[in-house]
mmCIF file with all atom_site columns, N, CA and C in Angstrom:
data_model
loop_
_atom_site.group_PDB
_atom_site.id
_atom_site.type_symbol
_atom_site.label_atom_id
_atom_site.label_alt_id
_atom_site.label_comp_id
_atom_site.label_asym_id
_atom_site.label_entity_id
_atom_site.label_seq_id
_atom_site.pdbx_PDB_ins_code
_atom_site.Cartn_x
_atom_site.Cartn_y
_atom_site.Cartn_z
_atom_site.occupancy
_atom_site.B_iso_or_equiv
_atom_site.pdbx_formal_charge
_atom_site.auth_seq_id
_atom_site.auth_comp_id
_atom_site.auth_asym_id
_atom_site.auth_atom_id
_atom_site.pdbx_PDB_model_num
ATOM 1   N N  . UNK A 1 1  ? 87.481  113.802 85.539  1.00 0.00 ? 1  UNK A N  1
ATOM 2   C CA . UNK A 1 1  ? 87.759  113.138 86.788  1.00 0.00 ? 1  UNK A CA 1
ATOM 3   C C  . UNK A 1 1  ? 86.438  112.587 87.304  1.00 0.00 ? 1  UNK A C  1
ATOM 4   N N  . UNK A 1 2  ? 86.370  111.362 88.192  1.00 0.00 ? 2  UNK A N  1
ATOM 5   C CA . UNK A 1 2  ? 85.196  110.528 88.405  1.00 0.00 ? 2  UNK A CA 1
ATOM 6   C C  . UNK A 1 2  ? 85.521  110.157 89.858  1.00 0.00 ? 2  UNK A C  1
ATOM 7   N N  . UNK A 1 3  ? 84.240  110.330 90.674  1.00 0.00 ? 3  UNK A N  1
ATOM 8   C CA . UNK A 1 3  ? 84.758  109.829 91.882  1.00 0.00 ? 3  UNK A CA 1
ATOM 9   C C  . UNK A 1 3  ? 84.492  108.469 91.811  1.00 0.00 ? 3  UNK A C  1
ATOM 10  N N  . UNK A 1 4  ? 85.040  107.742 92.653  1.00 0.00 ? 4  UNK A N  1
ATOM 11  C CA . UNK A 1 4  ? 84.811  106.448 92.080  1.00 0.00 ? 4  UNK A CA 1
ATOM 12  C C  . UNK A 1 4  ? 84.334  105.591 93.444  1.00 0.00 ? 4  UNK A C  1
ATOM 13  N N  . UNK A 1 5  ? 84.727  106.480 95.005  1.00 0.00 ? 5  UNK A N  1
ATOM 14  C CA . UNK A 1 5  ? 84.703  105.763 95.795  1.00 0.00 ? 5  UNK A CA 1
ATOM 15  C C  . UNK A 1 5  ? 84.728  107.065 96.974  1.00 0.00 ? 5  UNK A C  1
ATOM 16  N N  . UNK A 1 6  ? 84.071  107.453 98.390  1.00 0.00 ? 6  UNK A N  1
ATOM 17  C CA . UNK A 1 6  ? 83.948  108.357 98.501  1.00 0.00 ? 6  UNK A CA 1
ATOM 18  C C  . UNK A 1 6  ? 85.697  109.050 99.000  1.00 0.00 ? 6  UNK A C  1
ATOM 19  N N  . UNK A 1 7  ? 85.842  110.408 98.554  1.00 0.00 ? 7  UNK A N  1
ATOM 20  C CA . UNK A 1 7  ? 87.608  110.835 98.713  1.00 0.00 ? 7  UNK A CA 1
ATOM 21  C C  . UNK A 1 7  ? 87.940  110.207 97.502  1.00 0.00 ? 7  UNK A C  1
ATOM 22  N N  . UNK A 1 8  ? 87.741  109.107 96.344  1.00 0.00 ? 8  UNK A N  1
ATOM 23  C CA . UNK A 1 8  ? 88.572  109.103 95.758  1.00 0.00 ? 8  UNK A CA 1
ATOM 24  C C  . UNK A 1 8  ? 88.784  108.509 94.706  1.00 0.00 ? 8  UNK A C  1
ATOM 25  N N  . UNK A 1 9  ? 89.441  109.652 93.304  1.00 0.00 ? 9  UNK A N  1
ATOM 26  C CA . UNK A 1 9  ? 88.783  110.055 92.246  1.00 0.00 ? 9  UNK A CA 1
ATOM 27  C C  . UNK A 1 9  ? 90.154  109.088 91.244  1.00 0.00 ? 9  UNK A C  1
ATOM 28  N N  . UNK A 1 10 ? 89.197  108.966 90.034  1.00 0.00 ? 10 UNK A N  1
ATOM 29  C CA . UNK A 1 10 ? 90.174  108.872 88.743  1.00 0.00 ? 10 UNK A CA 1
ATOM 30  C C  . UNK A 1 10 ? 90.042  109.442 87.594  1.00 0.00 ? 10 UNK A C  1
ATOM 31  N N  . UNK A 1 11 ? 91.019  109.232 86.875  1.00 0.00 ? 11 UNK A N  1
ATOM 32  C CA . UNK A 1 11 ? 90.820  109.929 85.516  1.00 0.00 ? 11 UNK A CA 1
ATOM 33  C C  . UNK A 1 11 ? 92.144  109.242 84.597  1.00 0.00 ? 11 UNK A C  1
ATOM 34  N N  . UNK A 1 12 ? 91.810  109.406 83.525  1.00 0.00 ? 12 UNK A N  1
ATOM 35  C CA . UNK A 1 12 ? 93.067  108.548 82.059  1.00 0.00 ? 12 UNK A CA 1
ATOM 36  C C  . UNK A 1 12 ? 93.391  109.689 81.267  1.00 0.00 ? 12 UNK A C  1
ATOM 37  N N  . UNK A 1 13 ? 93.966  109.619 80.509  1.00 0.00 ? 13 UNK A N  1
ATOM 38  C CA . UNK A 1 13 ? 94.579  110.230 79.678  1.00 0.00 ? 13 UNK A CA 1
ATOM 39  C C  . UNK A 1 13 ? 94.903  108.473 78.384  1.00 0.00 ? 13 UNK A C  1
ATOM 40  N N  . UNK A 1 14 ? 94.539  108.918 77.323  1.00 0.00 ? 14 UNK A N  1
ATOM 41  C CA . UNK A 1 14 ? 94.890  108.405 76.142  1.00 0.00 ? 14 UNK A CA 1
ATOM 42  C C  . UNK A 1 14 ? 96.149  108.490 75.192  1.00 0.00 ? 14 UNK A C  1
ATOM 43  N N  . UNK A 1 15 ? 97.249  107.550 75.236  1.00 0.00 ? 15 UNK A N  1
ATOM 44  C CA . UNK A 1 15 ? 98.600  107.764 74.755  1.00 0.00 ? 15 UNK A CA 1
ATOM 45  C C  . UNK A 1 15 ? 98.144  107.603 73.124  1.00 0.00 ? 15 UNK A C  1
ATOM 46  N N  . UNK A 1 16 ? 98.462  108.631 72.352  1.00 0.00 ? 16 UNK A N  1
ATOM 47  C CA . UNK A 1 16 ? 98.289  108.043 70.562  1.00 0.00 ? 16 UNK A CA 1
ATOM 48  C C  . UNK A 1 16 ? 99.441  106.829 70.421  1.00 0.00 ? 16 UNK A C  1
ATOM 49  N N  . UNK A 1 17 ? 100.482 107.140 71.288  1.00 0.00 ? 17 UNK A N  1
ATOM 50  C CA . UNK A 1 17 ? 102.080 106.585 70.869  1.00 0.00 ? 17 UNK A CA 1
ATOM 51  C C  . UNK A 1 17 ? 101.468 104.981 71.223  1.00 0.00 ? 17 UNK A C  1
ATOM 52  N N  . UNK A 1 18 ? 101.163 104.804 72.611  1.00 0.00 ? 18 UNK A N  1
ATOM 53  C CA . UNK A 1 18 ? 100.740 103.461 72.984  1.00 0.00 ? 18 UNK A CA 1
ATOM 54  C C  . UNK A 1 18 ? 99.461  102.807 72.588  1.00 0.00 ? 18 UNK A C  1
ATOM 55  N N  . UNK A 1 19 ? 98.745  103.568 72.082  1.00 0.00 ? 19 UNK A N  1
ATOM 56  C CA . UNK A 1 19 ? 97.499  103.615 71.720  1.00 0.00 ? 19 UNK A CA 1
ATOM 57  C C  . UNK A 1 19 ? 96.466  102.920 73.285  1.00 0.00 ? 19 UNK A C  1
ATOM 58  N N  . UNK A 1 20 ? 97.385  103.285 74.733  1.00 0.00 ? 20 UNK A N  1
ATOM 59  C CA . UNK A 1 20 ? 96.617  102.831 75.910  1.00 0.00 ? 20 UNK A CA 1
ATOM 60  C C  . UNK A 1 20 ? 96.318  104.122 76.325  1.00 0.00 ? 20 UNK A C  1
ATOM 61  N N  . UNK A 1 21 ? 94.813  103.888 77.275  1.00 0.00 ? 21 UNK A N  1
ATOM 62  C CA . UNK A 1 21 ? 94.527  104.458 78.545  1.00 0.00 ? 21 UNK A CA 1
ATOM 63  C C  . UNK A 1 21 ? 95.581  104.295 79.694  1.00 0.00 ? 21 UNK A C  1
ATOM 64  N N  . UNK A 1 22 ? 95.914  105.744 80.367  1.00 0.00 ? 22 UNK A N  1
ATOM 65  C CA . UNK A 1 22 ? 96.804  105.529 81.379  1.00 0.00 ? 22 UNK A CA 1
ATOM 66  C C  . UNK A 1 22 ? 96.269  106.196 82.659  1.00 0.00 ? 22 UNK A C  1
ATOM 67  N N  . UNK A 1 23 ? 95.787  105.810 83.956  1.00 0.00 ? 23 UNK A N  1
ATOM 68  C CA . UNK A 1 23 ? 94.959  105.587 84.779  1.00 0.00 ? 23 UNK A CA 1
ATOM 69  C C  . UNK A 1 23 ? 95.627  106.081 86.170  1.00 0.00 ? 23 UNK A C  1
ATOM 70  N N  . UNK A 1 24 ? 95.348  107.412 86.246  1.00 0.00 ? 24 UNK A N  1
ATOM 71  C CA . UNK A 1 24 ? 95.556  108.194 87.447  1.00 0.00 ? 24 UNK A CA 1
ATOM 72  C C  . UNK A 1 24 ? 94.532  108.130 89.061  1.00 0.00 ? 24 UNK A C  1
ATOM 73  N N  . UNK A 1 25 ? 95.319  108.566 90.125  1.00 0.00 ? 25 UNK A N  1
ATOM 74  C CA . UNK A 1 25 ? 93.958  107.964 91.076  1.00 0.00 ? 25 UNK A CA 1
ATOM 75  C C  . UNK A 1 25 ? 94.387  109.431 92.359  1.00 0.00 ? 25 UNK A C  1
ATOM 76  N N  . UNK A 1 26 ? 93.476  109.738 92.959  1.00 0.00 ? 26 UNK A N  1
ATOM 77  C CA . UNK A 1 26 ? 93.297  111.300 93.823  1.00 0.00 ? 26 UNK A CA 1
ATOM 78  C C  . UNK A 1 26 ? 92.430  110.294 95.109  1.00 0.00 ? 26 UNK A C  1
ATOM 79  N N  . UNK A 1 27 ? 93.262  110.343 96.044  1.00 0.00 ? 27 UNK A N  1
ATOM 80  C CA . UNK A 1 27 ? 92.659  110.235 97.493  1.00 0.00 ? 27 UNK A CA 1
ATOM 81  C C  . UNK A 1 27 ? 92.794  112.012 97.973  1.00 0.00 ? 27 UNK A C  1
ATOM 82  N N  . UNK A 1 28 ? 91.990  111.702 98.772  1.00 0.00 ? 28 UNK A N  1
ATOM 83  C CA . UNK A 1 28 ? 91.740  113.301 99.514  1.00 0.00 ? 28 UNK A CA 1
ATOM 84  C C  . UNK A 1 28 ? 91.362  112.628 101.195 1.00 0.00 ? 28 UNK A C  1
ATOM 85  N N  . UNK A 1 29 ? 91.872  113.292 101.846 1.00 0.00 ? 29 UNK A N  1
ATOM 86  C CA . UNK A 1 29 ? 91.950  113.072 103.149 1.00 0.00 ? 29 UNK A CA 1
ATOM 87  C C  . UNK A 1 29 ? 91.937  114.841 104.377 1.00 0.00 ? 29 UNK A C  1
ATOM 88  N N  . UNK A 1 30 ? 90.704  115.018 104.446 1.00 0.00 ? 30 UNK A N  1
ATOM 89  C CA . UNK A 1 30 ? 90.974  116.544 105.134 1.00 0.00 ? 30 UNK A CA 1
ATOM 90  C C  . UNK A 1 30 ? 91.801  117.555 104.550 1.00 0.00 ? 30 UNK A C  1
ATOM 91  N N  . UNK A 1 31 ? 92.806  118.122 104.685 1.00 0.00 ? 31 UNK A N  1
ATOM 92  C CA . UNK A 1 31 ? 93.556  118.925 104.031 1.00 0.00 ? 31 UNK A CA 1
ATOM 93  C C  . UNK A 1 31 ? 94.892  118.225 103.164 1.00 0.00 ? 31 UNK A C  1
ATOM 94  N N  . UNK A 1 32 ? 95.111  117.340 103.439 1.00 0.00 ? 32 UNK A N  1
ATOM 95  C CA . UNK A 1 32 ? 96.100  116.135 102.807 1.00 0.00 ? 32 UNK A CA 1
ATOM 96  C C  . UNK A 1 32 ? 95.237  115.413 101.206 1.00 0.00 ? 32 UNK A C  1
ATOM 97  N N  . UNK A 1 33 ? 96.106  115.323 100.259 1.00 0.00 ? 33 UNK A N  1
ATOM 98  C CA . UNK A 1 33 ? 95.886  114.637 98.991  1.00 0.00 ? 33 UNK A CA 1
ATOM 99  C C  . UNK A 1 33 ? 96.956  113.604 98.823  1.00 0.00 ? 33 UNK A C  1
ATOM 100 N N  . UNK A 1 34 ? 96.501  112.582 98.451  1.00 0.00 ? 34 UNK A N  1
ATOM 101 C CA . UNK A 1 34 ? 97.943  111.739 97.573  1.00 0.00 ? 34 UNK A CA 1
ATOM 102 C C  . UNK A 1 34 ? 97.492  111.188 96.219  1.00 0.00 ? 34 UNK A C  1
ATOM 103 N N  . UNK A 1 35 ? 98.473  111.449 95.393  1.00 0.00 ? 35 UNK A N  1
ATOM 104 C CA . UNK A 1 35 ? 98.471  111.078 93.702  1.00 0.00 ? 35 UNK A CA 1
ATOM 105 C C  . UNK A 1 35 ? 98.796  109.663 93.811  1.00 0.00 ? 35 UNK A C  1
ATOM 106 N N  . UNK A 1 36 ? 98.253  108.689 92.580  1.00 0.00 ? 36 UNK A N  1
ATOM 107 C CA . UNK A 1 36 ? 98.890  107.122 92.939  1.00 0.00 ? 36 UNK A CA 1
ATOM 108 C C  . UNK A 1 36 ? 98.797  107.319 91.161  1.00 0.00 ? 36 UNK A C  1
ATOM 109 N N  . UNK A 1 37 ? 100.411 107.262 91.009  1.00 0.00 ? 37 UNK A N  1
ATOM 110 C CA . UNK A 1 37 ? 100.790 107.006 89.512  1.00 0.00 ? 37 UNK A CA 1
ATOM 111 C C  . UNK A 1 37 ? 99.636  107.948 88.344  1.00 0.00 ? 37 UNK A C  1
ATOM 112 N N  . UNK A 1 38 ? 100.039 109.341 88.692  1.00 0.00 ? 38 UNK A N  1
ATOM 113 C CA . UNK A 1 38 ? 99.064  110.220 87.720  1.00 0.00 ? 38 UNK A CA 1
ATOM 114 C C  . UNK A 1 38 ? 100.139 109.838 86.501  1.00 0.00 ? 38 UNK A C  1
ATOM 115 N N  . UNK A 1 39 ? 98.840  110.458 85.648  1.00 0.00 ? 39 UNK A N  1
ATOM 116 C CA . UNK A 1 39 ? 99.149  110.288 84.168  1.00 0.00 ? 39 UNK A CA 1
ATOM 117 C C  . UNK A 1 39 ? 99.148  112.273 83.777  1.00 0.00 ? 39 UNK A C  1
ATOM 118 N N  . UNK A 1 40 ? 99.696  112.834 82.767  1.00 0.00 ? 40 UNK A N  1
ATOM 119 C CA . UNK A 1 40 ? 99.264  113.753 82.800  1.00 0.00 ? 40 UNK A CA 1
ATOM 120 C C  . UNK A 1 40 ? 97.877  114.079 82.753  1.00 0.00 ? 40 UNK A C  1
ATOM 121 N N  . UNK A 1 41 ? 97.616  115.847 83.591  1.00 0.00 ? 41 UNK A N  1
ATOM 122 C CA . UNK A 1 41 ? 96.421  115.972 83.577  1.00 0.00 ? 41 UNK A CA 1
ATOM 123 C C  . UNK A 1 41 ? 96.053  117.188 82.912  1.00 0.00 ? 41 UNK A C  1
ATOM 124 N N  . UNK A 1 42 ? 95.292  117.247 81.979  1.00 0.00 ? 42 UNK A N  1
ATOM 125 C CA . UNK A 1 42 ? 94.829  118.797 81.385  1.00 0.00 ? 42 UNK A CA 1
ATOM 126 C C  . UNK A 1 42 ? 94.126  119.111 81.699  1.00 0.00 ? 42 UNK A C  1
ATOM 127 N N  . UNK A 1 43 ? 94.251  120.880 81.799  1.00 0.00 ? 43 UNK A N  1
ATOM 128 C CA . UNK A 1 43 ? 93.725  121.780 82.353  1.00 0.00 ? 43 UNK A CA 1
ATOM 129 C C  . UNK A 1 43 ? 91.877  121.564 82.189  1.00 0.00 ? 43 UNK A C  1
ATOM 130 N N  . UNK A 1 44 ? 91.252  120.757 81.610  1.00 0.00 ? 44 UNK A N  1
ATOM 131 C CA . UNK A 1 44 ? 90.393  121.140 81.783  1.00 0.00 ? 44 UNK A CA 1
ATOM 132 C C  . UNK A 1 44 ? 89.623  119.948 82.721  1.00 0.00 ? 44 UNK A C  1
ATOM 133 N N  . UNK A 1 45 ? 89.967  118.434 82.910  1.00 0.00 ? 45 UNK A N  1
ATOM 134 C CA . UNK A 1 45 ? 90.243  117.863 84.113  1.00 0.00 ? 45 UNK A CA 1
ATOM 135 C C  . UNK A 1 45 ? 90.308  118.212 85.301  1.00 0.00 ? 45 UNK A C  1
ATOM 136 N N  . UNK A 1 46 ? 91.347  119.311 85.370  1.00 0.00 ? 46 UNK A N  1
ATOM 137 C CA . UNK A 1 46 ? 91.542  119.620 86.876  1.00 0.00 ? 46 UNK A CA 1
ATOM 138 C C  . UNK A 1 46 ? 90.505  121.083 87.052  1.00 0.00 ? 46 UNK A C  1
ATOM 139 N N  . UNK A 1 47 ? 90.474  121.531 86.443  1.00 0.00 ? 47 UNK A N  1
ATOM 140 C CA . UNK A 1 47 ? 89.463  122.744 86.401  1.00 0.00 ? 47 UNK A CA 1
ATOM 141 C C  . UNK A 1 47 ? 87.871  122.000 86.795  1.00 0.00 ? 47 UNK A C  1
ATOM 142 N N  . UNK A 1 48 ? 87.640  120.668 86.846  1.00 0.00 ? 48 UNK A N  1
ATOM 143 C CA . UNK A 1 48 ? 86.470  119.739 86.996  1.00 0.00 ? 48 UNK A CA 1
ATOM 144 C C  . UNK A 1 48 ? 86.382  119.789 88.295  1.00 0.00 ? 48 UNK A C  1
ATOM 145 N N  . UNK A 1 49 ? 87.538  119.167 88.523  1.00 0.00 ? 49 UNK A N  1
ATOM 146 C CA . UNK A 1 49 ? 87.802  118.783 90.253  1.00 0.00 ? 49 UNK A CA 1
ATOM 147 C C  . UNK A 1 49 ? 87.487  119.566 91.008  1.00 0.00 ? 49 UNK A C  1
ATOM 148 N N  . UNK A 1 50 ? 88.468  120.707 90.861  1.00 0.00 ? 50 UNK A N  1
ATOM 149 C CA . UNK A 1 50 ? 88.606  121.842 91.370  1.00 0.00 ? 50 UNK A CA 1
ATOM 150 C C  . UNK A 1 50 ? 86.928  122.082 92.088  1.00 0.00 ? 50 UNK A C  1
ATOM 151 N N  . UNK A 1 51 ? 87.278  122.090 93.586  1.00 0.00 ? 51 UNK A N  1
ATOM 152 C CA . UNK A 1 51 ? 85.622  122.870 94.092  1.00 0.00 ? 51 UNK A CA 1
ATOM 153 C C  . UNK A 1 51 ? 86.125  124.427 95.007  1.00 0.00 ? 51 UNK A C  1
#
């Protein structure tokens, strides 16, 4: 995961099937989050984030 902008992060995941990057996005707002079209995320991604 990458912040990209301050609050708010991305990260991809790589399809073998599509052979695309698929491009997830994390706003954070005080105690509020919103997902915009996640892609799956593995555990070791979110274990990044995680503070």
């Amino acid at each position: 995961m990458k912040e990209i902008l301050p609050n708010i992060y991305t990260w991809h995941e790589f399809s073998e099937e599509k052979q695309l990057n698929f491009n997830g996005y994390l706003y954070i707002s005080g105690k509020e989050s919103v997902l915009i079209d996640p892609p799956g995320m593995k555990n070791k991604i979110f274990l990044s984030w995680k503070t």
